[in-house]
């Protein structure tokens, strides 16, 4: 069983609601510490074996694989998580703008509100990314309403023109 499969099994394990909450609360605290460290030290690139990196972040290799899964879409080049082993040499580059966007998308306010972001992305840049995120989530309809101007250009309402 690969590290990623082990992580998936642990993450999806059947638990009582209280056990599930406790599990994720503990994980999210570790995750928050990891991101605070990455941002505070501007560690845009992480290099080393998976086990070395996991120990540098005070995590076991399975949990660290889960952490990598959470940030995988925020990397310049995504990892093949299925192939990761403890001795796998990892060299990843984090795209901070994608990371911030993905934290917004995950609704992880404990991550996108970290004070360490101030040294990485300016307040204006964070606001621009937040605006881009909100626009990306807006529902857009190409449907013409019956009381809208007709798209044929006649100047009539759609219901009195092409909508008859």
CSV table of N, CA and C in Angstrom, one decimal:
chain,number,residue,atom,x,y,z
A,1,UNK,N,0.9,-1.2,0.0
A,1,UNK,CA,0.0,0.0,0.0
A,1,UNK,C,0.9,1.2,0.0
A,2,UNK,N,0.6,2.2,-0.9
A,2,UNK,CA,1.4,3.4,-1.0
A,2,UNK,C,1.1,4.3,0.2
A,3,UNK,N,2.0,5.3,0.4
A,3,UNK,CA,1.7,6.3,1.4
A,3,UNK,C,0.4,7.1,1.2
A,4,UNK,N,0.2,7.4,-0.1
A,4,UNK,CA,-1.0,8.1,-0.4
A,4,UNK,C,-2.3,7.3,-0.2
A,5,UNK,N,-2.2,6.0,-0.5
A,5,UNK,CA,-3.3,5.1,-0.2
A,5,UNK,C,-3.6,5.0,1.3
A,6,UNK,N,-2.5,5.0,2.1
A,6,UNK,CA,-2.6,4.9,3.6
A,6,UNK,C,-3.2,6.2,4.1
A,7,UNK,N,-2.8,7.4,3.5
A,7,UNK,CA,-3.4,8.6,3.9
A,7,UNK,C,-4.9,8.7,3.6
A,8,UNK,N,-5.2,8.3,2.4
A,8,UNK,CA,-6.6,8.3,2.0
A,8,UNK,C,-7.5,7.4,2.9
A,9,UNK,N,-6.9,6.2,3.3
A,9,UNK,CA,-7.6,5.3,4.1
A,9,UNK,C,-7.9,5.9,5.5
A,10,UNK,N,-6.8,6.6,6.0
A,10,UNK,CA,-6.9,7.3,7.4
A,10,UNK,C,-7.9,8.4,7.3
A,11,UNK,N,-7.8,9.2,6.2
A,11,UNK,CA,-8.7,10.4,6.1
A,11,UNK,C,-10.2,10.0,5.9
A,12,UNK,N,-10.4,8.9,5.3
A,12,UNK,CA,-11.8,8.5,5.0
A,12,UNK,C,-12.3,7.5,6.0
A,13,UNK,N,-11.6,7.2,7.0
A,13,UNK,CA,-12.0,6.2,8.0
A,13,UNK,C,-13.3,6.6,8.7
A,14,UNK,N,-14.1,5.5,8.9
A,14,UNK,CA,-15.4,5.8,9.6
A,14,UNK,C,-15.1,6.1,11.1
A,15,UNK,N,-15.6,7.2,11.5
A,15,UNK,CA,-15.4,7.7,12.9
A,15,UNK,C,-16.7,8.3,13.4
A,16,UNK,N,-16.8,8.4,14.7
A,16,UNK,CA,-18.0,9.1,15.2
A,16,UNK,C,-17.8,10.6,14.9
A,17,UNK,N,-18.8,11.4,14.9
A,17,UNK,CA,-18.6,12.8,14.6
A,17,UNK,C,-17.6,13.5,15.5
A,18,UNK,N,-17.6,13.1,16.7
A,18,UNK,CA,-16.6,13.7,17.7
A,18,UNK,C,-15.2,13.3,17.3
A,19,UNK,N,-15.0,12.0,17.0
A,19,UNK,CA,-13.7,11.5,16.6
A,19,UNK,C,-13.2,12.2,15.3
A,20,UNK,N,-14.1,12.3,14.4
A,20,UNK,CA,-13.8,12.9,13.1
A,20,UNK,C,-13.4,14.4,13.3
A,21,UNK,N,-14.1,15.1,14.1
A,21,UNK,CA,-13.8,16.5,14.4
A,21,UNK,C,-12.4,16.6,15.1
A,22,UNK,N,-12.2,15.7,16.0
A,22,UNK,CA,-10.9,15.7,16.7
A,22,UNK,C,-9.7,15.4,15.8
A,23,UNK,N,-9.9,14.4,14.9
A,23,UNK,CA,-8.9,14.1,13.9
A,23,UNK,C,-8.6,15.2,13.0
A,24,UNK,N,-9.6,15.9,12.4
A,24,UNK,CA,-9.3,17.0,11.5
A,24,UNK,C,-8.8,18.2,12.2
A,25,UNK,N,-9.3,18.4,13.4
A,25,UNK,CA,-8.8,19.6,14.2
A,25,UNK,C,-7.3,19.5,14.5
A,26,UNK,N,-6.8,18.2,14.8
A,26,UNK,CA,-5.4,18.0,15.0
A,26,UNK,C,-4.6,18.2,13.7
A,27,UNK,N,-5.2,17.6,12.6
A,27,UNK,CA,-4.5,17.8,11.3
A,27,UNK,C,-4.4,19.2,10.9
A,28,UNK,N,-5.5,20.0,11.0
A,28,UNK,CA,-5.5,21.4,10.6
A,28,UNK,C,-4.6,22.2,11.4
A,29,UNK,N,-4.3,21.9,12.7
A,29,UNK,CA,-3.3,22.6,13.5
A,29,UNK,C,-1.9,22.4,12.9
A,30,UNK,N,-1.6,21.1,12.6
A,30,UNK,CA,-0.3,20.8,12.0
A,30,UNK,C,-0.2,21.5,10.6
A,31,UNK,N,-1.3,21.5,9.8
A,31,UNK,CA,-1.3,22.1,8.5
A,31,UNK,C,-1.0,23.6,8.7
A,32,UNK,N,-1.7,24.3,9.6
A,32,UNK,CA,-1.5,25.7,9.9
A,32,UNK,C,0.0,26.0,10.3
A,33,UNK,N,0.5,25.2,11.1
A,33,UNK,CA,2.0,25.4,11.5
A,33,UNK,C,2.9,25.2,10.3
A,34,UNK,N,2.6,24.3,9.5
A,34,UNK,CA,3.4,24.1,8.3
A,34,UNK,C,3.4,25.3,7.3
A,35,UNK,N,2.2,25.8,7.1
A,35,UNK,CA,2.0,26.9,6.2
A,35,UNK,C,2.6,28.2,6.8
A,36,UNK,N,2.5,28.3,8.1
A,36,UNK,CA,3.1,29.5,8.8
A,36,UNK,C,4.6,29.4,8.6
A,37,UNK,N,5.2,28.3,8.8
A,37,UNK,CA,6.6,28.1,8.6
A,37,UNK,C,7.1,28.4,7.2
A,38,UNK,N,6.3,27.8,6.2
A,38,UNK,CA,6.7,28.0,4.8
A,38,UNK,C,6.6,29.5,4.4
A,39,UNK,N,5.5,30.2,4.9
A,39,UNK,CA,5.4,31.6,4.6
A,39,UNK,C,6.4,32.5,5.3
A,40,UNK,N,6.6,32.2,6.6
A,40,UNK,CA,7.4,33.0,7.4
A,40,UNK,C,8.9,33.0,6.9
A,41,UNK,N,9.3,31.8,6.4
A,41,UNK,CA,10.6,31.6,5.9
A,41,UNK,C,10.7,31.7,4.4
A,42,UNK,N,9.7,32.1,3.8
A,42,UNK,CA,9.6,32.2,2.3
A,42,UNK,C,10.2,31.0,1.7
A,43,UNK,N,9.7,29.8,2.1
A,43,UNK,CA,10.2,28.6,1.6
A,43,UNK,C,9.4,28.2,0.4
A,44,UNK,N,9.7,28.9,-0.7
A,44,UNK,CA,8.9,28.7,-2.0
A,44,UNK,C,9.3,27.3,-2.6
A,45,UNK,N,10.5,26.8,-2.3
A,45,UNK,CA,10.9,25.5,-2.8
A,45,UNK,C,11.2,24.6,-1.7
A,46,UNK,N,10.7,23.4,-1.8
A,46,UNK,CA,11.0,22.4,-0.8
A,46,UNK,C,11.8,21.2,-1.4
A,47,UNK,N,12.9,20.9,-0.9
A,47,UNK,CA,13.7,19.8,-1.5
A,47,UNK,C,14.2,18.9,-0.4
A,48,UNK,N,14.3,17.6,-0.8
A,48,UNK,CA,14.7,16.5,0.1
A,48,UNK,C,13.9,15.3,-0.1
A,49,UNK,N,14.2,14.3,0.7
A,49,UNK,CA,13.4,13.0,0.6
A,49,UNK,C,12.1,13.3,1.3
A,50,UNK,N,11.1,12.5,1.0
A,50,UNK,CA,9.9,12.7,1.7
A,50,UNK,C,10.0,12.6,3.2
A,51,UNK,N,10.8,11.6,3.6
A,51,UNK,CA,10.9,11.4,5.1
A,51,UNK,C,11.7,12.6,5.7
A,52,UNK,N,12.7,13.1,5.1
A,52,UNK,CA,13.4,14.3,5.6
A,52,UNK,C,12.5,15.5,5.7
A,53,UNK,N,11.7,15.8,4.7
A,53,UNK,CA,10.8,16.9,4.7
A,53,UNK,C,9.7,16.7,5.8
A,54,UNK,N,9.2,15.5,5.9
A,54,UNK,CA,8.2,15.2,6.9
A,54,UNK,C,8.7,15.5,8.3
A,55,UNK,N,9.9,15.0,8.6
A,55,UNK,CA,10.5,15.2,9.9
A,55,UNK,C,10.8,16.7,10.1
A,56,UNK,N,11.1,17.4,9.1
A,56,UNK,CA,11.4,18.9,9.3
A,56,UNK,C,10.1,19.6,9.6
A,57,UNK,N,9.0,19.1,9.2
A,57,UNK,CA,7.7,19.7,9.5
A,57,UNK,C,7.0,19.0,10.7
A,58,UNK,N,7.7,18.1,11.4
A,58,UNK,CA,7.2,17.4,12.6
A,58,UNK,C,6.0,16.6,12.3
A,59,UNK,N,6.0,15.9,11.1
A,59,UNK,CA,4.9,15.0,10.7
A,59,UNK,C,5.5,13.7,10.4
A,60,UNK,N,4.6,12.6,10.5
A,60,UNK,CA,5.0,11.3,10.0
A,60,UNK,C,4.8,11.4,8.4
A,61,UNK,N,5.4,10.4,7.7
A,61,UNK,CA,5.4,10.4,6.3
A,61,UNK,C,4.0,10.3,5.7
A,62,UNK,N,3.1,9.6,6.3
A,62,UNK,CA,1.8,9.4,5.8
A,62,UNK,C,1.0,10.7,5.9
A,63,UNK,N,1.1,11.4,7.1
A,63,UNK,CA,0.4,12.6,7.2
A,63,UNK,C,1.0,13.7,6.3
A,64,UNK,N,2.3,13.7,6.2
A,64,UNK,CA,2.9,14.7,5.3
A,64,UNK,C,2.5,14.4,3.8
A,65,UNK,N,2.3,13.2,3.5
A,65,UNK,CA,1.8,12.9,2.1
A,65,UNK,C,0.4,13.5,2.0
A,66,UNK,N,-0.4,13.5,3.0
A,66,UNK,CA,-1.7,14.2,3.0
A,66,UNK,C,-1.6,15.7,2.9
A,67,UNK,N,-0.6,16.2,3.6
A,67,UNK,CA,-0.3,17.7,3.4
A,67,UNK,C,0.1,18.0,2.0
A,68,UNK,N,0.9,17.2,1.4
A,68,UNK,CA,1.3,17.4,0.0
A,68,UNK,C,0.1,17.3,-0.9
A,69,UNK,N,-0.8,16.4,-0.6
A,69,UNK,CA,-2.1,16.3,-1.4
A,69,UNK,C,-2.8,17.6,-1.3
A,70,UNK,N,-2.9,18.2,-0.2
A,70,UNK,CA,-3.7,19.4,0.0
A,70,UNK,C,-3.1,20.6,-0.8
A,71,UNK,N,-1.8,20.6,-1.0
A,71,UNK,CA,-1.1,21.7,-1.6
A,71,UNK,C,-0.7,21.4,-3.1
A,72,UNK,N,-1.0,20.2,-3.5
A,72,UNK,CA,-0.6,19.7,-4.9
A,72,UNK,C,-1.0,20.6,-6.0
A,73,UNK,N,-2.3,21.1,-6.0
A,73,UNK,CA,-2.7,21.9,-7.1
A,73,UNK,C,-2.2,23.4,-7.0
A,74,UNK,N,-1.4,23.7,-5.9
A,74,UNK,CA,-0.8,25.0,-5.7
A,74,UNK,C,0.7,25.0,-6.1
A,75,UNK,N,1.1,23.9,-6.6
A,75,UNK,CA,2.5,23.7,-7.0
A,75,UNK,C,2.7,24.1,-8.5
A,76,UNK,N,3.9,24.6,-8.8
A,76,UNK,CA,4.2,25.0,-10.2
A,76,UNK,C,4.0,23.7,-11.1
A,77,UNK,N,4.5,22.6,-10.6
A,77,UNK,CA,4.4,21.3,-11.3
A,77,UNK,C,3.9,20.3,-10.2
A,78,UNK,N,2.7,19.7,-10.5
A,78,UNK,CA,2.1,18.8,-9.5
A,78,UNK,C,2.9,17.5,-9.4
A,79,UNK,N,2.8,16.9,-8.1
A,79,UNK,CA,3.4,15.7,-7.8
A,79,UNK,C,2.5,14.5,-8.2
A,80,UNK,N,3.2,13.4,-8.5
A,80,UNK,CA,2.4,12.1,-8.7
A,80,UNK,C,2.4,11.5,-7.3
A,81,UNK,N,1.3,11.8,-6.6
A,81,UNK,CA,1.2,11.3,-5.2
A,81,UNK,C,1.2,9.8,-5.0
A,82,UNK,N,0.7,9.1,-6.0
A,82,UNK,CA,0.6,7.6,-5.9
A,82,UNK,C,2.0,7.0,-5.9
A,83,UNK,N,3.0,7.7,-6.5
A,83,UNK,CA,4.3,7.1,-6.6
A,83,UNK,C,5.2,7.4,-5.4
A,84,UNK,N,4.8,8.3,-4.5
A,84,UNK,CA,5.6,8.7,-3.4
A,84,UNK,C,6.0,7.6,-2.4
A,85,UNK,N,7.2,7.5,-2.1
A,85,UNK,CA,7.7,6.6,-1.0
A,85,UNK,C,8.6,7.4,-0.1
A,86,UNK,N,8.9,6.8,1.1
A,86,UNK,CA,9.7,7.6,2.1
A,86,UNK,C,11.0,8.1,1.5
A,87,UNK,N,11.6,7.3,0.6
A,87,UNK,CA,12.9,7.7,0.0
A,87,UNK,C,12.8,8.5,-1.2
A,88,UNK,N,11.6,8.9,-1.7
A,88,UNK,CA,11.4,9.6,-2.9
A,88,UNK,C,12.0,11.0,-2.7
A,89,UNK,N,12.9,11.4,-3.7
A,89,UNK,CA,13.5,12.8,-3.7
A,89,UNK,C,12.4,13.7,-4.2
A,90,UNK,N,12.1,14.8,-3.4
A,90,UNK,CA,11.1,15.7,-3.8
A,90,UNK,C,11.7,17.1,-4.0
A,91,UNK,N,11.3,17.7,-5.1
A,91,UNK,CA,11.7,19.1,-5.3
A,91,UNK,C,10.5,19.8,-5.9
A,92,UNK,N,9.9,20.6,-5.0
A,92,UNK,CA,8.6,21.2,-5.4
A,92,UNK,C,8.8,22.7,-5.3
A,93,UNK,N,8.1,23.4,-6.1
A,93,UNK,CA,8.0,24.9,-6.1
A,93,UNK,C,6.6,25.3,-5.9
A,94,UNK,N,6.3,26.1,-4.9
A,94,UNK,CA,5.0,26.6,-4.5
A,94,UNK,C,4.7,27.9,-5.3
A,95,UNK,N,3.5,27.9,-5.9
A,95,UNK,CA,3.0,29.1,-6.5
A,95,UNK,C,2.1,29.8,-5.5
A,96,UNK,N,2.6,30.8,-4.9
A,96,UNK,CA,1.9,31.5,-3.7
A,96,UNK,C,0.6,32.0,-4.1
A,97,UNK,N,0.4,32.5,-5.3
A,97,UNK,CA,-0.9,33.1,-5.8
A,97,UNK,C,-1.9,32.0,-5.9
A,98,UNK,N,-1.5,30.8,-6.5
A,98,UNK,CA,-2.4,29.7,-6.6
A,98,UNK,C,-2.7,29.2,-5.2
A,99,UNK,N,-1.7,29.1,-4.3
A,99,UNK,CA,-2.0,28.7,-3.0
A,99,UNK,C,-3.0,29.5,-2.2
A,100,UNK,N,-2.9,30.8,-2.3
A,100,UNK,CA,-3.8,31.7,-1.7
A,100,UNK,C,-5.2,31.5,-2.3
A,101,UNK,N,-5.3,31.4,-3.6
A,101,UNK,CA,-6.6,31.2,-4.3
A,101,UNK,C,-7.2,29.9,-3.8
A,102,UNK,N,-6.4,28.8,-3.8
A,102,UNK,CA,-6.9,27.5,-3.4
A,102,UNK,C,-7.3,27.5,-1.9
A,103,UNK,N,-6.7,28.3,-1.1
A,103,UNK,CA,-7.1,28.4,0.3
A,103,UNK,C,-8.4,29.1,0.4
A,104,UNK,N,-8.7,30.1,-0.4
A,104,UNK,CA,-10.0,30.7,-0.4
A,104,UNK,C,-11.0,29.7,-0.9
A,105,UNK,N,-10.7,28.9,-1.9
A,105,UNK,CA,-11.6,27.9,-2.5
A,105,UNK,C,-12.0,26.9,-1.4
A,106,UNK,N,-11.0,26.5,-0.6
A,106,UNK,CA,-11.2,25.5,0.4
A,106,UNK,C,-11.9,26.1,1.7
A,107,UNK,N,-12.1,27.4,1.6
A,107,UNK,CA,-12.8,28.1,2.7
A,107,UNK,C,-11.9,27.9,4.0
A,108,UNK,N,-10.6,27.8,3.9
A,108,UNK,CA,-9.7,27.6,5.0
A,108,UNK,C,-9.2,29.0,5.5
A,109,UNK,N,-10.2,29.6,6.3
A,109,UNK,CA,-9.8,31.0,6.8
A,109,UNK,C,-8.7,30.9,7.8
A,110,UNK,N,-8.4,29.8,8.4
A,110,UNK,CA,-7.3,29.7,9.3
A,110,UNK,C,-6.0,29.7,8.6
A,111,UNK,N,-6.0,29.5,7.2
A,111,UNK,CA,-4.8,29.5,6.4
A,111,UNK,C,-4.7,30.8,5.6
A,112,UNK,N,-5.7,31.3,5.0
A,112,UNK,CA,-5.6,32.5,4.2
A,112,UNK,C,-5.5,33.8,5.0
A,113,UNK,N,-5.9,33.6,6.3
A,113,UNK,CA,-5.8,34.8,7.2
A,113,UNK,C,-4.5,34.8,8.0
A,114,UNK,N,-3.6,33.9,7.7
A,114,UNK,CA,-2.3,33.8,8.5
A,114,UNK,C,-1.6,35.2,8.3
A,115,UNK,N,-1.0,35.7,9.4
A,115,UNK,CA,-0.3,37.0,9.3
A,115,UNK,C,0.9,36.9,8.4
A,116,UNK,N,1.5,35.7,8.3
A,116,UNK,CA,2.7,35.5,7.5
A,116,UNK,C,2.5,35.9,6.0
A,117,UNK,N,1.2,35.9,5.5
A,117,UNK,CA,1.0,36.3,4.2
A,117,UNK,C,1.4,37.7,3.8
A,118,UNK,N,1.5,38.6,4.9
A,118,UNK,CA,1.8,40.0,4.6
A,118,UNK,C,3.2,40.1,4.0
A,119,UNK,N,4.1,39.2,4.3
A,119,UNK,CA,5.5,39.3,3.8
A,119,UNK,C,5.6,38.6,2.4
A,120,UNK,N,4.5,37.9,2.0
A,120,UNK,CA,4.6,37.2,0.7
A,120,UNK,C,3.8,37.9,-0.4
A,121,UNK,N,2.6,38.2,-0.1
A,121,UNK,CA,1.7,38.9,-1.1
A,121,UNK,C,1.2,40.2,-0.4
A,122,UNK,N,1.3,41.3,-1.2
A,122,UNK,CA,0.8,42.5,-0.7
A,122,UNK,C,-0.7,42.5,-0.4
A,123,UNK,N,-1.2,43.4,0.4
A,123,UNK,CA,-2.6,43.4,0.7
A,123,UNK,C,-3.4,43.6,-0.6
A,124,UNK,N,-2.9,44.5,-1.5
A,124,UNK,CA,-3.6,44.7,-2.8
A,124,UNK,C,-3.7,43.4,-3.6
A,125,UNK,N,-2.6,42.6,-3.6
A,125,UNK,CA,-2.6,41.4,-4.4
A,125,UNK,C,-3.5,40.4,-3.8
A,126,UNK,N,-3.6,40.3,-2.5
A,126,UNK,CA,-4.5,39.4,-1.8
A,126,UNK,C,-5.9,39.8,-2.1
A,127,UNK,N,-6.2,41.1,-2.1
A,127,UNK,CA,-7.6,41.5,-2.4
A,127,UNK,C,-7.9,41.2,-3.9
A,128,UNK,N,-6.9,41.4,-4.8
A,128,UNK,CA,-7.2,41.1,-6.2
A,128,UNK,C,-7.4,39.6,-6.4
A,129,UNK,N,-6.7,38.7,-5.7
A,129,UNK,CA,-6.9,37.3,-5.8
A,129,UNK,C,-8.3,36.9,-5.2
A,130,UNK,N,-8.7,37.6,-4.1
A,130,UNK,CA,-10.0,37.3,-3.5
A,130,UNK,C,-11.1,37.7,-4.5
A,131,UNK,N,-10.9,38.9,-5.1
A,131,UNK,CA,-11.9,39.3,-6.1
A,131,UNK,C,-12.0,38.3,-7.3
A,132,UNK,N,-10.8,37.9,-7.8
A,132,UNK,CA,-10.8,36.9,-8.8
A,132,UNK,C,-11.5,35.6,-8.4
A,133,UNK,N,-11.3,35.2,-7.2
A,133,UNK,CA,-12.0,34.0,-6.6
A,133,UNK,C,-13.5,34.2,-6.6
A,134,UNK,N,-13.9,35.3,-6.1
A,134,UNK,CA,-15.4,35.6,-6.1
A,134,UNK,C,-16.0,35.6,-7.4
A,135,UNK,N,-15.3,36.2,-8.4
A,135,UNK,CA,-15.9,36.3,-9.8
A,135,UNK,C,-15.9,34.9,-10.4
A,136,UNK,N,-15.0,34.0,-10.1
A,136,UNK,CA,-14.9,32.7,-10.6
A,136,UNK,C,-16.1,31.8,-10.1
A,137,UNK,N,-16.7,32.2,-8.9
A,137,UNK,CA,-17.8,31.5,-8.3
A,137,UNK,C,-19.1,32.0,-8.6
A,138,UNK,N,-19.2,33.1,-9.4
A,138,UNK,CA,-20.5,33.7,-9.8
A,138,UNK,C,-21.2,32.9,-10.8
A,139,UNK,N,-22.4,32.7,-10.7
A,139,UNK,CA,-23.2,32.0,-11.7
A,139,UNK,C,-23.5,32.9,-12.8
A,140,UNK,N,-23.3,32.5,-14.0
A,140,UNK,CA,-23.5,33.3,-15.2
A,140,UNK,C,-24.5,32.6,-16.1
A,141,UNK,N,-25.5,33.2,-16.5
A,141,UNK,CA,-26.5,32.6,-17.4
A,141,UNK,C,-26.5,33.3,-18.7
A,142,UNK,N,-26.6,32.5,-19.7
A,142,UNK,CA,-26.7,33.0,-21.1
A,142,UNK,C,-28.2,33.1,-21.5
A,143,UNK,N,-29.1,32.8,-20.6
A,143,UNK,CA,-30.5,32.7,-20.9
A,143,UNK,C,-31.1,34.2,-21.0
A,144,UNK,N,-31.9,34.4,-22.0
A,144,UNK,CA,-32.5,35.7,-22.1
A,144,UNK,C,-33.9,35.7,-21.4
A,145,UNK,N,-34.1,36.6,-20.5
A,145,UNK,CA,-35.3,36.7,-19.8
A,145,UNK,C,-36.4,37.3,-20.7
A,146,UNK,N,-37.7,36.9,-20.4
A,146,UNK,CA,-38.8,37.4,-21.3
A,146,UNK,C,-38.9,38.9,-21.3
A,147,UNK,N,-38.5,39.6,-20.3
A,147,UNK,CA,-38.6,41.1,-20.3
A,147,UNK,C,-37.3,41.8,-20.6
A,148,UNK,N,-36.3,41.0,-21.0
A,148,UNK,CA,-35.0,41.6,-21.4
A,148,UNK,C,-35.1,42.0,-22.9
A,149,UNK,N,-34.3,43.0,-23.3
A,149,UNK,CA,-34.3,43.4,-24.7
A,149,UNK,C,-33.9,42.2,-25.6
A,150,UNK,N,-34.6,42.1,-26.7
A,150,UNK,CA,-34.4,41.0,-27.6
A,150,UNK,C,-33.0,41.0,-28.2
A,151,UNK,N,-32.3,39.8,-28.2
A,151,UNK,CA,-30.9,39.8,-28.7
A,151,UNK,C,-30.8,40.0,-30.2
A,152,UNK,N,-31.9,40.0,-30.9
A,152,UNK,CA,-31.9,40.3,-32.4
A,152,UNK,C,-31.6,41.7,-32.7
A,153,UNK,N,-31.8,42.6,-31.7
A,153,UNK,CA,-31.5,44.0,-31.9
A,153,UNK,C,-32.7,44.9,-32.3
A,154,UNK,N,-33.8,44.3,-32.3
A,154,UNK,CA,-35.0,45.0,-32.7
A,154,UNK,C,-35.4,46.2,-31.7
A,155,UNK,N,-35.0,46.1,-30.5
A,155,UNK,CA,-35.3,47.1,-29.5
A,155,UNK,C,-36.6,46.7,-28.7
A,156,UNK,N,-37.2,45.7,-29.2
A,156,UNK,CA,-38.4,45.2,-28.4
A,156,UNK,C,-38.0,44.3,-27.3
A,157,UNK,N,-39.0,44.0,-26.4
A,157,UNK,CA,-38.8,43.0,-25.4
A,157,UNK,C,-38.8,41.7,-26.1
A,158,UNK,N,-38.0,40.8,-25.5
A,158,UNK,CA,-37.9,39.4,-26.0
A,158,UNK,C,-39.3,38.7,-26.2
A,159,UNK,N,-40.2,38.9,-25.2
A,159,UNK,CA,-41.5,38.3,-25.2
A,159,UNK,C,-42.4,38.8,-26.4
A,160,UNK,N,-42.1,40.0,-26.8
A,160,UNK,CA,-42.9,40.6,-27.9
A,160,UNK,C,-42.3,40.4,-29.3
A,161,UNK,N,-41.1,39.8,-29.3
A,161,UNK,CA,-40.3,39.7,-30.5
A,161,UNK,C,-40.0,38.2,-30.8
A,162,UNK,N,-38.8,37.8,-30.7
A,162,UNK,CA,-38.4,36.4,-31.0
A,162,UNK,C,-38.9,35.4,-30.0
A,163,UNK,N,-39.4,35.8,-28.8
A,163,UNK,CA,-39.9,34.9,-27.8
A,163,UNK,C,-41.3,34.5,-28.0
A,164,UNK,N,-42.0,35.0,-29.0
A,164,UNK,CA,-43.4,34.7,-29.3
A,164,UNK,C,-43.6,33.2,-29.6
